[in-house]
């Protein structure tokens, strides 16, 4: 798992709870999300994290609930979840120059330069 | 009337001259620039073909022998321009085999380059052709520079681009006495196109730094890369168009030249225009843990190629502040009491996770360790982890080679080159990232292992070009570190020849 995924898959973010949530709140929220996912409600299909939104599945919810039942693991997750999740802000253009960088990869260079055929 | 006796005399003198040059270099095949066949072709066949072409104005039938002679006089350019694009490996092989002038130092390898390149151009790889070429290459002993390029192009034709890249990077290590310049140019051209496709423009700029080293295509791409990267020594517009005019594939490269000129004129947003790293969520300035977490998340959220040393330094110093003030530890211990957990081990695990995250991010981004700054507890632990990781990679590759030497387990020649190229690449990568400290540590390990490997290859396997390449690498490293004993040993080894 990459470092970024570790933040994204924090159980508190998956359950949409803050680190000071009680055990009862965790169970209640988990069951509620499982019900919503069972009914395929769009509101439960994604969750916010500090590194962007991520899709939510019933397995994620069950795993998150299990993780938070262990005090040692919960304490570690609390540290990382103390950062509030944010919705990505729309970026405003700085000016009207192309957003693409000059040194972007040259797609198809090998074919264009005669080093291989398109297969 | 053709002056036959004069012609014979000229050919005889030229042959003697070539033989004398070869003997002066040790007499081994492959040490001169061209052989007797090239002299015969250029002094006899070329003038005869020209004469026939002129005479064919009155007698069109003479065009046929003139065309046949053109094939023999220009085998490599014809193979490259016609047979390679048509995907005809066998014809390309046999025609290029006649190219004494271009591939004298490794004719069989040169012919194999043409065949492997033609295989890459087949819309669907003909496995039978590929096996035929593979057998030809397996019979080549020892493997010289052009053979190495052919192996790499065959790997590329079969879809193993990483393997091809590793082998072609090793071509630069081959002694020029056993590597035709044309083979090095093919290798550089392929590597430059590959790097351009991956967006590795600094590598493109490096590969074609001179026309003679890189060839026309790599030279052009190097100029384009320097312009895209806004390097101060990048050629101006006129220089770029000049490189473009002499390079092949002009229609394909024209848009890139135009793009490079636009970049020089400031049409694109420079990498420096990226916004500096800021906490990903608004945090209370007094809350050191929240600030550190926020910067940490911002580092992880940023694309690795856009990550800058300033970003990582900001996160590292924020963590130093958060973990060093005692408040975080007290908060964790209080919370552990509430939950019934042990706070002490959590602090250690948080530290471990932070260091692991930042180490992985810095490794992926390619930032040199020196840019992470000198001070700071977390920074020094991340630096140590990175150094250990890089050194472990080098040691593992070196150990693997040493074990094979001890067990006398040999691999096919191309795989031996690949294994050495892998170790050399890891070594260079480690040195570029971690500097002189790692260089000394790594050399202490790599020198005895690689030296034993090269001696085994040179004496017992008769893979002298590879053995020589390793000796030269070790000599250059020994000189860079001022290791007198290693310099003396490797100077002697290099002098054993190729």
mmCIF file with all atom_site columns, C-alpha atoms in Angstrom, chain B residues 394-406 420 423 442-457 470-471 474 490:
data_model
loop_
_atom_site.group_PDB
_atom_site.id
_atom_site.type_symbol
_atom_site.label_atom_id
_atom_site.label_alt_id
_atom_site.label_comp_id
_atom_site.label_asym_id
_atom_site.label_entity_id
_atom_site.label_seq_id
_atom_site.pdbx_PDB_ins_code
_atom_site.Cartn_x
_atom_site.Cartn_y
_atom_site.Cartn_z
_atom_site.occupancy
_atom_site.B_iso_or_equiv
_atom_site.pdbx_formal_charge
_atom_site.auth_seq_id
_atom_site.auth_comp_id
_atom_site.auth_asym_id
_atom_site.auth_atom_id
_atom_site.pdbx_PDB_model_num
ATOM 1  C CA . UNK B 1 394 ? 23.625 -2.178  -4.698  1.00 0.00 ? 394 UNK B CA 1
ATOM 2  C CA . UNK B 1 395 ? 24.857 -4.824  -2.255  1.00 0.00 ? 395 UNK B CA 1
ATOM 3  C CA . UNK B 1 396 ? 22.139 -7.260  -3.297  1.00 0.00 ? 396 UNK B CA 1
ATOM 4  C CA . UNK B 1 397 ? 23.030 -6.914  -6.988  1.00 0.00 ? 397 UNK B CA 1
ATOM 5  C CA . UNK B 1 398 ? 26.752 -7.205  -6.188  1.00 0.00 ? 398 UNK B CA 1
ATOM 6  C CA . UNK B 1 399 ? 26.210 -10.260 -3.979  1.00 0.00 ? 399 UNK B CA 1
ATOM 7  C CA . UNK B 1 400 ? 24.187 -11.992 -6.682  1.00 0.00 ? 400 UNK B CA 1
ATOM 8  C CA . UNK B 1 401 ? 27.050 -11.572 -9.143  1.00 0.00 ? 401 UNK B CA 1
ATOM 9  C CA . UNK B 1 402 ? 29.651 -12.719 -6.628  1.00 0.00 ? 402 UNK B CA 1
ATOM 10 C CA . UNK B 1 403 ? 27.683 -15.855 -5.757  1.00 0.00 ? 403 UNK B CA 1
ATOM 11 C CA . UNK B 1 404 ? 27.504 -16.808 -9.422  1.00 0.00 ? 404 UNK B CA 1
ATOM 12 C CA . UNK B 1 405 ? 31.235 -16.339 -9.831  1.00 0.00 ? 405 UNK B CA 1
ATOM 13 C CA . UNK B 1 406 ? 31.925 -18.484 -6.762  1.00 0.00 ? 406 UNK B CA 1
ATOM 14 C CA . UNK B 1 420 ? 26.379 -5.981  -15.092 1.00 0.00 ? 420 UNK B CA 1
ATOM 15 C CA . UNK B 1 423 ? 24.575 -3.328  -11.068 1.00 0.00 ? 423 UNK B CA 1
ATOM 16 C CA . UNK B 1 442 ? 29.360 0.966   -2.262  1.00 0.00 ? 442 UNK B CA 1
ATOM 17 C CA . UNK B 1 443 ? 32.776 0.837   -3.934  1.00 0.00 ? 443 UNK B CA 1
ATOM 18 C CA . UNK B 1 444 ? 34.242 -1.104  -1.014  1.00 0.00 ? 444 UNK B CA 1
ATOM 19 C CA . UNK B 1 445 ? 31.643 -3.795  -1.707  1.00 0.00 ? 445 UNK B CA 1
ATOM 20 C CA . UNK B 1 446 ? 31.392 -3.613  -5.502  1.00 0.00 ? 446 UNK B CA 1
ATOM 21 C CA . UNK B 1 447 ? 35.119 -3.451  -6.275  1.00 0.00 ? 447 UNK B CA 1
ATOM 22 C CA . UNK B 1 448 ? 36.135 -6.955  -5.118  1.00 0.00 ? 448 UNK B CA 1
ATOM 23 C CA . UNK B 1 449 ? 32.925 -8.560  -6.401  1.00 0.00 ? 449 UNK B CA 1
ATOM 24 C CA . UNK B 1 450 ? 32.978 -6.904  -9.805  1.00 0.00 ? 450 UNK B CA 1
ATOM 25 C CA . UNK B 1 451 ? 36.712 -7.445  -10.197 1.00 0.00 ? 451 UNK B CA 1
ATOM 26 C CA . UNK B 1 452 ? 36.375 -11.187 -9.550  1.00 0.00 ? 452 UNK B CA 1
ATOM 27 C CA . UNK B 1 453 ? 33.473 -11.263 -11.989 1.00 0.00 ? 453 UNK B CA 1
ATOM 28 C CA . UNK B 1 454 ? 35.413 -9.442  -14.707 1.00 0.00 ? 454 UNK B CA 1
ATOM 29 C CA . UNK B 1 455 ? 38.478 -11.674 -14.270 1.00 0.00 ? 455 UNK B CA 1
ATOM 30 C CA . UNK B 1 456 ? 36.270 -14.755 -14.587 1.00 0.00 ? 456 UNK B CA 1
ATOM 31 C CA . UNK B 1 457 ? 34.601 -13.360 -17.720 1.00 0.00 ? 457 UNK B CA 1
ATOM 32 C CA . UNK B 1 470 ? 33.994 -3.705  -16.043 1.00 0.00 ? 470 UNK B CA 1
ATOM 33 C CA . UNK B 1 471 ? 37.719 -3.065  -15.505 1.00 0.00 ? 471 UNK B CA 1
ATOM 34 C CA . UNK B 1 474 ? 36.258 0.130   -11.755 1.00 0.00 ? 474 UNK B CA 1
ATOM 35 C CA . UNK B 1 490 ? 42.620 -1.862  -12.555 1.00 0.00 ? 490 UNK B CA 1
#
